[in-house]
XYZ file of C-alpha atoms in Angstrom:
408
model
C -15.227 -9.599 15.175
C -15.173 -11.962 18.247
C -11.955 -13.009 19.508
C -12.035 -16.644 18.093
C -12.538 -15.223 14.538
C -9.612 -12.303 15.264
C -7.260 -14.919 16.239
C -8.146 -16.838 12.892
C -7.810 -13.877 11.000
C -4.701 -12.910 12.437
C -3.081 -16.188 11.518
C -4.260 -16.375 8.102
C -2.298 -12.891 7.933
C -2.398 -11.669 4.275
C -5.968 -10.165 3.041
C -7.701 -9.400 -0.309
C -11.046 -7.296 0.527
C -13.506 -6.876 -2.711
C -16.498 -4.579 -2.332
C -17.884 -2.265 -4.664
C -18.849 1.287 -4.076
C -21.481 1.893 -1.077
C -21.007 -1.759 -0.270
C -19.567 -0.377 3.386
C -16.078 -1.449 2.640
C -14.711 1.878 3.673
C -16.575 1.416 7.248
C -15.605 -2.269 7.422
C -11.695 -1.536 6.799
C -11.833 1.370 9.307
C -13.507 -0.980 12.141
C -10.989 -3.920 11.549
C -7.902 -1.406 11.289
C -9.030 0.195 14.754
C -9.270 -2.947 16.367
C -5.851 -3.999 14.855
C -4.104 -0.804 15.964
C -5.791 -1.315 19.700
C -4.149 -4.539 20.013
C -0.826 -3.087 19.473
C -0.367 -3.535 15.604
C 1.941 -1.030 13.797
C -0.331 -0.030 10.868
C 0.731 1.826 7.393
C -2.073 2.793 4.901
C -1.562 3.573 1.205
C -5.120 5.732 0.115
C -6.550 7.163 -2.501
C -9.808 8.805 -1.069
C -9.411 10.317 2.429
C -11.221 7.134 3.995
C -9.276 7.137 7.086
C -9.167 10.585 7.835
C -11.308 10.554 10.826
C -9.977 7.602 12.460
C -6.632 9.008 11.625
C -7.588 12.215 13.333
C -9.208 10.641 16.356
C -5.830 8.838 17.045
C -3.685 11.909 16.816
C -5.554 13.718 19.370
C -5.613 10.810 21.639
C -2.149 10.205 21.611
C -1.497 14.338 21.793
C -0.002 14.126 18.559
C 2.466 11.331 18.944
C 0.372 9.028 16.672
C -1.958 9.214 13.975
C 0.051 10.579 11.285
C -1.323 11.684 7.888
C 0.699 12.412 4.730
C -1.105 14.016 2.049
C 0.784 14.170 -1.263
C 0.736 17.584 -2.719
C 3.144 19.370 -5.408
C 4.035 21.826 -2.697
C 4.741 19.079 -0.213
C 5.684 15.843 -1.958
C 6.569 12.751 -0.441
C 10.386 11.772 -1.144
C 12.816 9.158 0.002
C 16.155 7.845 -0.588
C 16.172 4.475 -1.481
C 19.898 3.938 -1.042
C 19.967 5.197 2.284
C 20.657 2.627 5.436
C 21.905 3.035 8.892
C 24.461 0.676 8.828
C 25.397 0.244 4.934
C 23.976 -3.387 5.037
C 22.138 -4.184 1.776
C 20.955 -7.673 1.938
C 20.065 -9.403 -1.348
C 16.287 -8.298 -0.706
C 17.181 -4.847 -0.441
C 19.437 -4.945 -3.810
C 16.587 -6.473 -5.692
C 14.035 -3.933 -4.610
C 16.283 -1.107 -5.217
C 16.781 -2.719 -9.040
C 13.074 -3.258 -9.259
C 12.215 0.491 -8.444
C 15.307 1.650 -10.994
C 13.458 -0.636 -13.719
C 9.932 1.087 -12.620
C 11.900 4.408 -13.270
C 13.119 3.424 -16.623
C 10.579 1.268 -18.303
C 6.733 2.153 -19.018
C 4.120 -0.355 -17.964
C 3.907 -2.058 -21.166
C 7.818 -2.431 -21.791
C 9.351 -5.916 -21.468
C 12.176 -6.125 -19.576
C 14.854 -8.396 -20.702
C 17.135 -10.400 -18.878
C 20.138 -8.704 -20.021
C 18.627 -5.263 -19.038
C 17.688 -6.846 -15.395
C 21.263 -8.455 -14.890
C 23.119 -5.141 -15.789
C 20.974 -2.893 -13.555
C 21.472 -5.513 -10.986
C 25.050 -5.490 -11.279
C 25.325 -1.657 -11.187
C 23.480 -1.542 -8.344
C 25.840 -3.828 -6.708
C 28.844 -2.064 -8.081
C 27.395 1.389 -6.729
C 27.133 -0.272 -3.318
C 30.754 -1.119 -3.032
C 31.754 1.957 -4.433
C 29.735 3.970 -1.614
C 30.957 1.365 1.031
C 34.564 2.090 -0.009
C 34.195 6.240 -0.046
C 32.035 7.184 2.715
C 32.396 10.820 1.324
C 29.832 9.890 -1.542
C 26.373 10.514 -0.065
C 24.095 7.151 -0.994
C 21.571 9.000 -3.129
C 19.601 8.669 -6.392
C 21.772 11.754 -7.685
C 25.034 10.198 -6.945
C 23.809 6.570 -8.398
C 23.091 8.473 -11.637
C 26.651 10.034 -11.650
C 28.036 6.612 -11.439
C 26.094 4.971 -13.898
C 26.624 8.055 -16.414
C 30.211 8.146 -15.823
C 31.905 5.112 -14.276
C 29.369 2.230 -15.204
C 28.983 3.541 -18.961
C 32.729 3.540 -19.453
C 33.288 0.111 -18.067
C 30.527 -0.947 -20.279
C 32.270 0.178 -23.293
C 35.531 -1.092 -22.385
C 34.344 -4.682 -21.879
C 36.034 -7.450 -23.924
C 32.449 -9.084 -24.391
C 30.560 -5.722 -25.875
C 26.895 -5.505 -24.711
C 24.610 -4.514 -27.674
C 22.940 -1.184 -27.540
C 19.692 -3.629 -28.483
C 20.290 -5.309 -25.188
C 21.061 -2.861 -22.570
C 20.534 0.786 -23.995
C 22.484 2.634 -21.084
C 21.902 6.012 -22.894
C 18.316 5.585 -23.110
C 17.987 4.694 -19.708
C 19.902 7.823 -18.457
C 17.724 10.010 -20.859
C 14.570 8.355 -19.436
C 15.959 8.711 -15.610
C 17.283 12.101 -15.888
C 13.937 13.952 -14.729
C 14.872 12.137 -11.240
C 18.268 13.588 -11.092
C 19.291 16.817 -9.850
C 17.631 19.559 -11.860
C 15.042 17.600 -13.233
C 11.377 17.887 -12.610
C 11.081 15.102 -9.971
C 14.488 15.450 -8.399
C 12.667 15.696 -4.961
C 11.554 12.213 -4.967
C 14.299 10.093 -4.456
C 17.281 12.348 -2.957
C 15.396 12.769 0.433
C 18.108 14.046 2.900
C 15.676 12.923 5.628
C 14.174 9.623 5.646
C 10.340 8.984 6.506
C 10.361 7.822 9.729
C 7.991 5.227 10.113
C 9.210 3.255 13.239
C 8.060 5.374 16.352
C 4.737 5.891 14.638
C 2.151 3.131 15.240
C -0.686 4.764 12.657
C 0.455 6.240 9.457
C -1.663 7.339 6.295
C -0.257 8.093 3.129
C -3.043 9.888 0.938
C -1.856 9.891 -2.669
C -5.372 10.460 -4.622
C -4.013 13.743 -6.156
C -1.466 11.544 -8.462
C -3.274 8.538 -9.095
C -3.850 9.404 -12.673
C 0.025 10.166 -13.075
C 1.370 7.268 -14.909
C 4.905 8.245 -14.315
C 4.545 9.117 -10.334
C 1.899 6.873 -9.344
C 4.040 3.861 -9.380
C 7.090 5.354 -8.030
C 5.339 6.822 -4.976
C 3.475 3.753 -4.060
C 6.805 1.335 -4.205
C 8.611 4.314 -2.143
C 5.976 3.900 0.738
C 6.082 0.111 0.455
C 9.833 0.149 0.468
C 9.467 2.518 3.593
C 7.125 0.190 5.299
C 9.418 -2.876 4.395
C 12.465 -1.085 5.823
C 9.918 -0.941 9.304
C 9.406 -4.580 9.382
C 12.781 -5.749 9.153
C 13.985 -3.196 12.134
C 10.686 -3.703 14.387
C 11.033 -7.451 15.721
C 8.360 -9.126 17.280
C 5.430 -6.800 16.753
C 2.337 -7.050 14.013
C 3.176 -4.749 11.108
C 0.233 -4.203 8.639
C 0.517 -2.817 5.176
C -3.115 -1.758 3.784
C -3.044 -0.931 -0.126
C -6.616 0.624 -1.220
C -7.048 1.184 -4.898
C -3.124 1.932 -5.311
C -2.414 -1.462 -5.751
C -3.167 -0.655 -9.458
C 0.301 0.904 -9.842
C 1.660 -2.587 -9.089
C -0.300 -4.599 -11.551
C 2.046 -4.438 -14.759
C 4.014 -7.421 -15.501
C 6.848 -5.661 -14.677
C 5.859 -5.363 -10.895
C 5.135 -9.141 -10.571
C 8.633 -9.973 -9.416
C 8.509 -6.836 -6.674
C 5.078 -7.975 -5.553
C 6.510 -11.284 -4.672
C 9.496 -10.287 -2.990
C 7.185 -7.841 -1.062
C 4.892 -10.765 0.326
C 7.565 -13.249 1.020
C 9.377 -10.514 3.003
C 6.219 -9.550 4.794
C 5.807 -13.240 5.853
C 9.015 -13.441 7.001
C 8.778 -10.336 9.297
C 5.615 -10.634 11.114
C 3.924 -8.605 8.935
C 0.513 -8.708 6.863
C -0.375 -7.138 3.540
C -4.067 -6.238 2.777
C -5.239 -5.324 -0.654
C -8.553 -3.259 -1.059
C -10.575 -2.995 -3.991
C -13.910 -2.130 -5.788
C -12.649 -2.268 -9.421
C -13.855 -5.971 -10.230
C -13.132 -5.576 -14.119
C -9.244 -4.660 -12.933
C -8.778 -7.786 -11.137
C -10.403 -10.216 -13.337
C -8.288 -8.778 -16.439
C -5.238 -8.767 -14.430
C -2.666 -11.975 -14.412
C -0.576 -10.265 -12.012
C -3.329 -9.836 -9.634
C -4.075 -13.519 -9.487
C -0.687 -14.790 -9.428
C 1.013 -12.302 -6.843
C -2.040 -10.768 -4.763
C -4.724 -13.398 -4.676
C -2.489 -16.444 -4.535
C -0.632 -15.025 -1.523
C -3.820 -13.853 0.764
C -5.006 -16.591 2.679
C -8.117 -14.275 3.853
C -10.422 -13.432 1.316
C -13.250 -10.704 2.896
C -16.268 -9.554 0.122
C -18.751 -7.403 0.972
C -22.284 -6.979 -0.917
C -21.804 -8.331 -4.550
C -25.199 -7.772 -6.100
C -23.520 -4.854 -8.342
C -21.309 -7.564 -9.744
C -24.017 -10.343 -10.110
C -23.226 -10.624 -14.090
C -19.622 -11.017 -13.411
C -19.967 -13.157 -10.252
C -18.688 -16.778 -11.935
C -15.694 -14.799 -13.028
C -14.878 -13.658 -9.228
C -15.740 -17.127 -8.157
C -13.458 -18.848 -10.424
C -10.640 -16.123 -9.772
C -10.794 -16.380 -6.099
C -11.241 -20.204 -6.018
C -14.529 -20.206 -4.023
C -16.685 -23.179 -3.342
C -20.783 -23.395 -4.116
C -21.451 -23.015 -0.619
C -18.834 -19.905 -0.138
C -20.644 -18.552 -3.429
C -24.155 -18.901 -1.546
C -22.991 -17.333 1.496
C -21.734 -14.755 -0.585
C -24.595 -14.322 -2.326
C -26.961 -13.786 0.844
C -25.030 -10.714 2.178
C -27.378 -8.094 2.970
C -30.422 -10.147 1.938
C -32.528 -10.505 5.112
C -31.091 -7.919 7.299
C -33.068 -6.969 10.629
C -34.819 -3.698 9.623
C -34.769 -2.218 13.398
C -30.801 -2.314 13.098
C -28.292 -0.452 11.323
C -25.662 -2.647 9.495
C -23.821 -3.904 6.544
C -22.994 -7.858 6.495
C -19.155 -9.021 5.212
C -18.377 -12.219 4.337
C -14.922 -13.715 5.538
C -12.964 -16.644 4.264
C -9.991 -18.574 5.613
C -8.215 -20.548 3.007
C -11.123 -22.632 2.208
C -11.233 -24.116 5.620
C -13.706 -22.011 7.487
C -16.282 -18.922 6.184
C -19.452 -17.020 7.635
C -21.137 -14.193 6.936
C -20.801 -11.349 9.666
C -22.381 -7.934 10.460
C -20.608 -4.788 10.850
C -22.480 -2.862 13.393
C -21.041 0.382 15.284
C -21.735 2.794 17.588
C -23.057 6.303 16.411
C -19.785 7.721 17.200
C -17.633 5.239 15.366
C -20.384 5.870 12.226
C -19.113 9.458 12.542
C -15.497 8.763 12.618
C -15.628 6.405 9.944
C -18.224 7.943 7.709
C -17.084 8.823 3.855
C -20.200 10.525 3.226
C -18.967 14.087 2.154
C -22.149 16.157 3.788
C -21.361 14.008 7.259
C -17.494 14.436 6.970
C -18.403 18.215 6.507
C -20.735 18.659 9.521
C -18.239 16.769 11.776
C -15.274 19.145 11.045
C -17.453 22.171 11.068
C -18.354 21.649 14.517
C -14.807 20.429 15.470
C -13.571 23.714 14.321
C -16.203 25.392 16.470
C -14.918 23.274 19.574
C -11.061 24.420 19.180
C -10.260 21.571 16.798
C -11.218 18.878 18.812
C -12.749 16.102 16.658
C -13.766 13.637 19.310
C -15.792 16.132 21.422
C -17.901 17.026 17.966
C -18.181 13.329 17.582
C -19.617 13.100 20.825
C -22.073 15.632 20.607
C -23.374 14.944 17.195
C -23.734 11.342 18.202
C -25.541 12.386 21.301
C -28.018 14.620 18.916
C -28.660 11.475 16.571
C -29.712 9.357 19.347
C -31.765 12.015 20.943
C -33.557 12.445 17.258
């Protein structure tokens, strides 16, 4: 991407990327992310398909392990977090709101409507618990002690109120029963009671691979929010440096109506702290059918990036309407890969900036970059097999394989 366009892309910060499988989406994203990283950006990726494994490993080796961190969610090594942890016991309004949203996500399924009373009571409970841990520093801030506070103190206070709160308005017993699995002894008790926080501050390139839980309707949204919260904490503390959060298909965990408020908060916070959010997807039906995606994600993304849309030709009118594309932009997008130079290996991509500028570009990379970015299983196996023979040196393996390809 030339300097002029890079400048424009980085001022129109939030991005929405749409490309079907096989359109070169992962390639383009690897290429974009690498350029951001090389220009000093702190990058956090939430992925569900190992698309950034090669690039992350390259960065790890280049920095001798100081950077390029790859977290893979497994049952043996789950990602855990403490939403109530702060260095200084300072909880601003946004932090309190994000805790409340996380708690509502633990309690309600995505189809359940959250009432004003439920949201208000949970917000009050979070406030009261924070006052409690500030006053008594022997209470360790964690989900465990919050749960105990709700079960013992807040429930009693609720029962003693002059104006009674009906169970139909706020059923605290139902909430405690549902959240029991995240409390000490429950099956997910590790998730929100971490004694050590995810340290994202010093690392500039971090990938969270959560493919193994993408079908788990309970864990998937919670873990996604946990990672985004960790990113937001990083953003607040890291002044004057560009921060980038890239959410691949994991955005689906946030597309329920209950998440709309959280997404608005996230985008507002990102803008405030010199950050950017990039949502990447290939699921066109999901975005067309979700009002939350339109209102909370697309409307907050000045920069739209589309790859080859031929697979979606019969749905393109809906895509055009959703993204607010002009006829000129539509014809640019539908020209992608229609007249490529057969002697060169590249795929085209359309970049549009807030309706003011747009053009089609080619993503053309060296043989070395190709091998670092590829998501083709046979090619990845070849790279990692050779790296193993070379004592784990993935860079040397890529150089050798690239040289072989050039000499063919």
